[in-house]
């Protein structure tokens, strides 16, 4: 498989001697779904922001399709359009008063202006499973969190990207909406070969959606490998603790009937 | 009894559908969790009960909170109740450091000692140096825990939590479950909305799953 994105020795330091990423290197092959897991404050979001150009690196480089990427201002339209970002908070990422159509229309006109091939808003909505006739004219403020996040994905699809970076895009959604989004990602990956970097704490994503996992702890990649290996035979101490906690928390999901009320 | 709710229903606007809620009985040190899909009205219940100004219509047979009828409580209720809304992490003041914000909460609630704050920091796996940072310098999960800590600083009788588990990794989730269990043991009653079954089951004494309207 071709190498789509490569991070080489990335260091990121914020003011006040606050080092968030320490010599981080990772590779994303074309057509793969890579997960970033780890502790909060461990640098996952910063790394995603580095990939998408929202944050500069202190040292190190990001290669996308073999070419070194600069910060957002130095990227070409093609480079920006090929890598799309899905935000964590679907309530903050979309304009409340806009209609679904105007949200999806914006990247279409940008692509037209630059003569880039694009996906129609109707096709994009079709991919995320929202009926065009019901949703195209609706205002964002009338949509639920799950529906808003699907619009966020549809918007990212318009430019026909090669890579989508999704930063905890399901953490604010209920389990069913989250599973639906996992299914959409998997379909996009299998049918059009779209690659993903997903920051997630969702067990469903780890077991059912991703192929490869990087574990980031205090700014360092402590372990990386195919998901089967990381989930079943974690080697690093941090990963072991993470998997133990995951099993303990998720194992508690079954309740005795006398603790469950009827609404 | 800290809270008792019977035949409580809420709606927004004249023609909107009513959200009917399960009866809730919450004792000192107890925890009731409301679950259900996005849009089924979980947050609406918390807004109706605890928001400063709620514009919807409320009908009930009984709604008693910390000894008084719900309608009789004015702003006084915040002396006994803490409410951590959904997306609390975006509610931190961007121009104050974390330490300054915690001090502000302590001053407003008349809490003088640092002891409780220090032990909460340890229990939630937060570093002391964090007090010197601004909200934009720390991660979403850290902000979430800071908001949780601020709510408990005044030792409320009832803590209302709306989706406290979002943005937390599994190790932090486990610490948060232990933290909330300890607060329950100290006598705090918890009313929580969550879509994370495993997390909720770790703390709940009773759970209700709401259907979609």
XYZ file of C-alpha atoms in Angstrom:
476
model
C 0.000 0.000 0.000
C 1.130 3.569 -0.681
C 2.101 5.834 2.129
C -0.435 8.658 2.407
C 0.749 10.589 5.428
C 3.944 10.412 7.423
C 4.911 12.323 10.536
C 8.636 12.396 11.223
C 10.049 13.347 14.636
C 7.405 15.901 15.532
C 8.015 18.042 18.586
C 5.563 20.656 19.726
C 6.208 23.046 22.540
C 3.783 25.681 23.771
C 4.748 28.788 25.737
C 5.938 28.211 29.295
C 8.066 25.132 28.560
C 4.969 23.075 27.973
C 6.046 20.247 25.662
C 3.018 18.455 24.261
C 4.516 16.230 21.549
C 7.897 14.544 21.909
C 9.520 13.072 18.834
C 6.275 11.659 17.422
C 6.552 9.627 14.225
C 3.714 7.764 12.571
C 2.601 6.499 9.201
C -0.826 6.275 7.589
C -1.110 4.038 4.575
C -3.531 4.838 1.806
C -6.902 3.155 2.447
C -6.340 2.498 6.145
C -8.173 3.633 9.281
C -5.781 4.623 12.034
C -6.843 5.341 15.619
C -5.060 7.584 18.084
C -5.838 6.714 21.687
C -4.367 7.913 24.949
C -4.760 10.074 28.025
C -6.445 13.440 27.942
C -3.779 16.087 27.549
C -1.510 13.498 25.953
C -1.280 15.417 22.661
C -3.862 13.687 20.450
C -5.742 16.843 19.494
C -2.502 18.803 19.025
C -1.241 16.099 16.654
C -4.467 16.279 14.622
C -4.154 20.047 14.473
C -0.565 19.675 13.264
C -1.698 17.345 10.450
C -4.410 19.724 9.327
C -2.119 22.758 9.556
C -3.971 24.462 12.397
C -0.853 24.219 14.556
C 2.810 24.713 13.611
C 5.444 22.202 14.717
C 8.430 23.208 16.845
C 10.519 20.677 14.916
C 9.925 17.672 12.669
C 7.893 17.394 9.498
C 4.620 16.123 8.051
C 4.706 14.490 4.621
C 1.452 14.096 2.686
C 1.653 12.014 -0.504
C 5.430 12.346 -0.259
C 5.437 16.138 -0.117
C 6.256 18.151 2.990
C 3.344 20.193 4.316
C 3.729 23.627 5.852
C 1.284 25.425 8.121
C -2.212 26.140 6.836
C -1.336 29.470 5.198
C 1.390 27.826 3.144
C -0.768 24.966 1.896
C -2.231 24.938 -1.574
C -5.994 24.602 -2.094
C -5.438 21.054 -3.365
C -3.543 20.112 -0.199
C -6.242 21.592 2.032
C -9.060 19.975 0.058
C -7.372 16.554 0.161
C -7.308 16.470 3.955
C -10.498 17.317 5.829
C -11.141 17.750 9.542
C -14.222 16.685 11.506
C -14.568 18.499 14.805
C -15.484 17.082 18.188
C -18.375 19.395 18.970
C -21.120 19.230 16.318
C -22.939 22.077 18.068
C -20.016 24.498 17.690
C -18.783 23.382 14.255
C -21.861 24.409 12.242
C -23.686 27.722 11.974
C -27.033 27.373 13.798
C -29.056 29.592 11.454
C -27.692 28.123 8.201
C -29.539 25.510 6.224
C -27.963 22.146 5.447
C -27.829 23.204 1.809
C -25.839 26.377 2.480
C -23.375 24.468 4.711
C -22.727 21.966 1.915
C -22.822 24.573 -0.828
C -19.798 26.458 0.515
C -17.121 23.827 -0.297
C -18.868 23.187 -3.637
C -18.356 26.794 -4.754
C -14.741 26.743 -3.553
C -14.077 23.595 -5.588
C -15.782 25.083 -8.653
C -13.713 28.221 -8.440
C -10.499 26.162 -8.294
C -11.697 23.619 -10.849
C -11.473 20.688 -8.451
C -13.708 17.662 -8.857
C -16.332 17.664 -6.074
C -19.178 15.575 -4.727
C -22.689 17.013 -5.007
C -24.476 17.885 -1.720
C -27.133 15.276 -2.630
C -24.530 12.497 -2.983
C -22.781 13.582 0.220
C -26.076 13.393 2.140
C -26.701 10.002 0.585
C -23.360 8.722 1.922
C -24.210 9.742 5.477
C -27.704 8.224 5.226
C -29.787 11.411 5.509
C -32.667 11.646 2.975
C -32.104 14.623 0.670
C -35.774 15.655 0.461
C -36.120 15.888 4.268
C -32.774 17.409 5.164
C -31.464 19.683 2.424
C -33.636 22.662 3.377
C -33.600 22.175 7.133
C -31.874 24.615 9.448
C -28.925 23.315 11.468
C -30.577 24.367 14.736
C -33.400 21.869 14.170
C -31.006 18.889 13.990
C -29.918 16.533 16.777
C -26.245 16.058 17.698
C -25.934 12.875 15.629
C -27.561 14.492 12.588
C -25.297 17.537 12.901
C -22.218 15.345 13.023
C -23.398 13.553 9.878
C -23.713 16.955 8.174
C -20.140 17.672 9.323
C -19.034 14.443 7.612
C -21.035 15.255 4.464
C -19.361 18.668 4.329
C -15.949 16.997 4.592
C -16.821 14.647 1.706
C -17.682 17.407 -0.785
C -14.042 18.116 -1.718
C -13.455 14.371 -2.336
C -10.592 14.191 0.181
C -8.031 11.380 0.474
C -7.805 11.639 4.248
C -10.242 12.595 6.972
C -8.975 13.547 10.422
C -11.730 13.082 13.010
C -11.031 14.327 16.524
C -13.325 12.567 19.023
C -16.188 13.129 16.647
C -18.540 10.802 18.530
C -17.759 11.634 22.153
C -20.821 13.867 22.466
C -23.200 11.407 20.809
C -25.248 8.502 22.123
C -24.149 4.955 21.422
C -26.455 4.390 18.461
C -25.494 7.617 16.657
C -21.875 6.793 17.342
C -22.250 3.293 15.861
C -23.974 4.781 12.797
C -21.030 7.122 12.246
C -18.602 4.199 12.632
C -20.573 2.359 9.946
C -20.416 5.392 7.609
C -16.628 5.610 8.040
C -16.234 1.903 7.316
C -18.396 2.145 4.177
C -16.446 5.155 2.898
C -13.215 3.283 3.535
C -14.286 0.067 1.842
C -16.145 1.559 -1.128
C -14.086 4.605 -2.097
C -10.832 3.837 -0.262
C -11.005 6.938 1.960
C -8.369 6.933 4.747
C -9.008 8.103 8.299
C -7.115 9.229 11.368
C -9.554 8.949 14.251
C -9.043 10.133 17.809
C -11.443 8.068 19.859
C -12.303 6.664 23.276
C -15.128 4.610 21.828
C -14.871 0.845 22.232
C -17.110 0.298 19.204
C -14.675 2.206 16.993
C -11.661 0.365 18.368
C -13.145 -3.081 17.782
C -15.231 -2.565 14.655
C -13.908 0.379 12.675
C -10.145 0.902 12.938
C -7.288 -1.191 11.471
C -4.254 0.174 13.267
C -3.809 1.848 16.673
C -1.231 4.363 17.941
C -1.136 4.876 21.716
C -0.072 8.350 22.790
C 0.824 8.963 26.432
C 2.207 12.267 27.724
C 3.223 13.313 24.215
C 5.091 10.110 23.357
C 3.928 7.200 21.204
C 4.288 4.342 23.649
C 2.952 1.620 21.406
C 1.629 1.047 17.889
C 0.291 -1.958 16.052
C -2.639 -3.661 14.329
C -5.800 -3.346 16.451
C -6.016 -7.086 17.227
C -2.562 -7.009 18.786
C -3.025 -3.764 20.736
C -6.470 -4.734 22.048
C -5.551 -8.301 22.996
C -1.835 -8.278 23.792
C -0.902 -4.763 24.869
C 2.793 -4.486 25.766
C 3.344 -0.994 27.188
C 2.317 -0.448 30.819
C 0.114 2.485 29.868
C -1.720 0.505 27.163
C -2.290 -2.374 29.566
C -3.824 -0.020 32.121
C -5.949 1.571 29.374
C -7.303 -1.795 28.194
C -7.971 -2.937 31.781
C -9.904 0.253 32.498
C -11.815 -0.119 29.238
C -12.892 -3.656 30.102
C -13.834 -2.665 33.636
C -15.944 0.293 32.496
C -17.595 -1.413 29.536
C -18.107 -4.643 31.468
C -20.233 -2.672 33.908
C -22.695 -1.890 31.127
C -24.877 -4.821 32.067
C -27.242 -3.991 34.887
C -29.283 -6.188 37.127
C -32.991 -5.760 36.250
C -33.950 -4.371 39.678
C -31.778 -1.291 39.077
C -33.495 -0.511 35.785
C -36.695 1.578 35.758
C -39.271 1.836 32.997
C -40.028 5.255 31.542
C -35.199 12.379 50.792
C -33.205 14.810 48.626
C -35.417 14.729 45.580
C -38.790 13.264 44.682
C -40.409 13.620 41.285
C -43.807 12.176 40.365
C -45.639 12.405 37.029
C -43.378 15.199 35.843
C -43.804 16.367 32.256
C -42.423 19.211 30.177
C -43.069 20.793 26.803
C -41.799 23.740 24.783
C -44.465 25.785 22.931
C -48.235 25.152 22.719
C -48.324 22.403 20.134
C -45.145 20.589 21.061
C -45.279 17.045 22.406
C -44.955 16.452 26.123
C -41.856 14.781 27.483
C -43.032 12.374 30.205
C -40.470 11.470 32.835
C -40.127 8.410 35.031
C -40.725 8.930 38.754
C -37.480 9.719 40.529
C -36.696 9.171 44.196
C -33.265 10.201 45.289
C -32.002 9.662 48.826
C -28.921 11.129 50.473
C -25.885 9.430 48.933
C -27.971 7.925 46.115
C -27.515 8.163 42.369
C -30.188 8.158 39.667
C -29.145 8.000 36.025
C -31.322 8.924 33.062
C -30.332 7.349 29.766
C -31.699 7.422 26.222
C -30.980 8.526 22.688
C -30.087 12.093 21.685
C -33.262 14.177 21.470
C -35.405 12.067 23.843
C -35.641 14.901 26.386
C -33.023 14.040 29.007
C -31.378 17.461 29.085
C -34.812 19.120 28.903
C -35.652 17.647 32.327
C -32.491 19.083 33.854
C -33.131 22.450 32.198
C -36.718 22.524 33.479
C -35.638 21.683 37.005
C -32.423 23.613 37.406
C -31.918 26.234 34.703
C -32.096 29.897 35.791
C -34.770 30.790 33.266
C -36.743 28.034 31.619
C -39.242 28.999 28.952
C -41.172 25.717 28.605
C -44.322 24.499 30.375
C -44.082 22.154 33.362
C -46.818 19.931 34.860
C -46.349 17.591 37.817
C -47.991 15.796 40.684
C -45.025 16.088 42.996
C -41.626 17.744 42.649
C -39.886 18.071 45.982
C -36.236 19.072 46.114
C -34.254 19.309 49.356
C -37.428 19.598 51.440
C -39.275 22.239 49.373
C -41.611 22.195 46.413
C -39.719 22.860 43.198
C -41.726 26.012 42.368
C -40.893 27.592 45.745
C -37.170 27.502 45.180
C -35.674 30.688 43.801
C -31.983 31.151 43.259
C -31.608 29.801 46.785
C -31.527 26.310 45.393
C -27.973 26.818 44.186
C -26.818 26.861 47.807
C -27.524 23.147 47.964
C -27.355 22.144 44.343
C -24.502 22.064 41.844
C -25.292 21.714 38.179
C -22.714 20.727 35.608
C -24.286 21.262 32.186
C -23.442 19.468 28.975
C -20.265 20.814 27.308
C -19.235 22.326 30.671
C -15.684 22.447 29.401
C -16.575 25.337 27.092
C -18.010 27.222 30.084
C -14.649 28.036 31.659
C -13.606 31.699 31.554
C -10.881 32.006 28.891
C -9.251 35.033 30.502
C -8.649 33.495 33.936
C -6.205 30.740 34.868
C -7.653 27.493 36.195
C -6.419 28.399 39.700
C -8.100 31.818 39.560
C -11.401 30.262 38.483
C -11.319 27.696 41.273
C -10.507 30.472 43.785
C -13.461 32.474 42.474
C -15.825 29.531 43.002
C -14.400 28.982 46.492
C -14.829 32.632 47.410
C -18.435 32.668 46.157
C -19.240 29.555 48.187
C -17.335 30.657 51.291
C -14.842 27.787 51.145
C -11.564 28.797 52.772
C -9.439 25.675 52.998
C -7.381 24.241 50.166
C -7.521 20.709 51.548
C -10.573 19.566 49.615
C -9.282 21.059 46.379
C -5.969 19.259 46.751
C -7.504 15.870 47.409
C -9.940 16.313 44.485
C -6.984 17.138 42.216
C -5.274 13.912 43.237
C -8.405 11.781 42.948
C -9.123 13.051 39.451
C -5.535 12.574 38.294
C -4.922 16.299 37.747
C -1.541 17.931 38.305
C -1.154 20.893 40.629
C 0.790 22.874 37.984
C -2.389 22.995 35.952
C -3.750 25.788 38.164
C -1.308 28.144 36.433
C -2.601 27.375 32.952
C -5.401 29.020 30.989
C -8.292 26.895 29.631
C -6.948 27.039 26.051
C -3.682 25.479 27.253
C -5.238 22.277 28.579
C -7.110 19.418 26.932
C -10.882 18.916 26.757
C -10.751 16.021 29.218
C -8.842 18.122 31.750
C -11.334 20.974 31.447
C -14.154 18.482 31.962
C -12.573 17.310 35.231
C -11.926 20.897 36.384
C -15.631 21.690 35.856
C -16.521 18.587 37.896
C -14.167 19.606 40.693
C -15.590 23.146 40.794
C -19.081 21.742 41.249
C -18.084 19.652 44.252
C -15.984 22.300 46.031
C -19.016 23.655 47.918
C -20.071 20.134 48.984
C -23.567 20.269 47.481
C -26.404 18.083 48.760
C -27.439 17.353 45.187
C -25.139 17.310 42.170
C -26.766 17.325 38.751
C -24.510 16.131 35.941
C -25.267 16.260 32.232
C -23.028 13.921 30.218
C -19.936 14.135 32.403
C -18.167 11.300 30.584
C -17.717 12.939 27.172
C -14.070 13.577 26.189
C -12.675 11.273 28.885
C -10.382 8.342 28.157
C -10.956 5.012 29.910
C -8.321 5.461 32.629
C -9.751 8.871 33.505
C -13.285 7.475 33.340
C -12.353 4.870 35.932
C -10.897 7.586 38.177
C -14.056 9.668 37.680
C -16.268 6.718 38.660
C -14.229 6.275 41.867
C -14.369 10.027 42.519
C -18.156 10.142 42.199
C -18.567 7.039 44.362
C -16.553 8.728 47.121
C -18.759 11.829 46.935
C -21.801 9.546 47.246
C -20.291 7.943 50.335
C -19.891 11.442 51.790
C -23.653 11.868 51.389
C -24.000 13.771 48.116
C -26.956 12.694 45.973
C -26.307 12.556 42.234
C -28.761 12.995 39.373
C -27.038 12.252 36.109
C -27.798 12.148 32.401
C -25.475 9.934 30.414
C -25.380 7.929 27.214
C -22.421 5.890 28.403
C -23.991 2.794 29.925
C -20.792 1.331 31.354
C -19.817 4.582 33.049
C -23.328 5.175 34.380
C -23.672 1.624 35.687
C -20.515 2.098 37.752
C -22.202 4.823 39.814
C -25.988 4.364 39.556
C -28.307 2.901 42.160
C -31.224 3.287 39.769
C -31.329 3.896 36.051
C -34.143 4.801 33.681
C -33.930 4.453 29.922
C -36.157 6.926 28.091
C -37.826 6.110 24.808
C -37.875 8.499 21.871
C -40.927 10.776 21.666
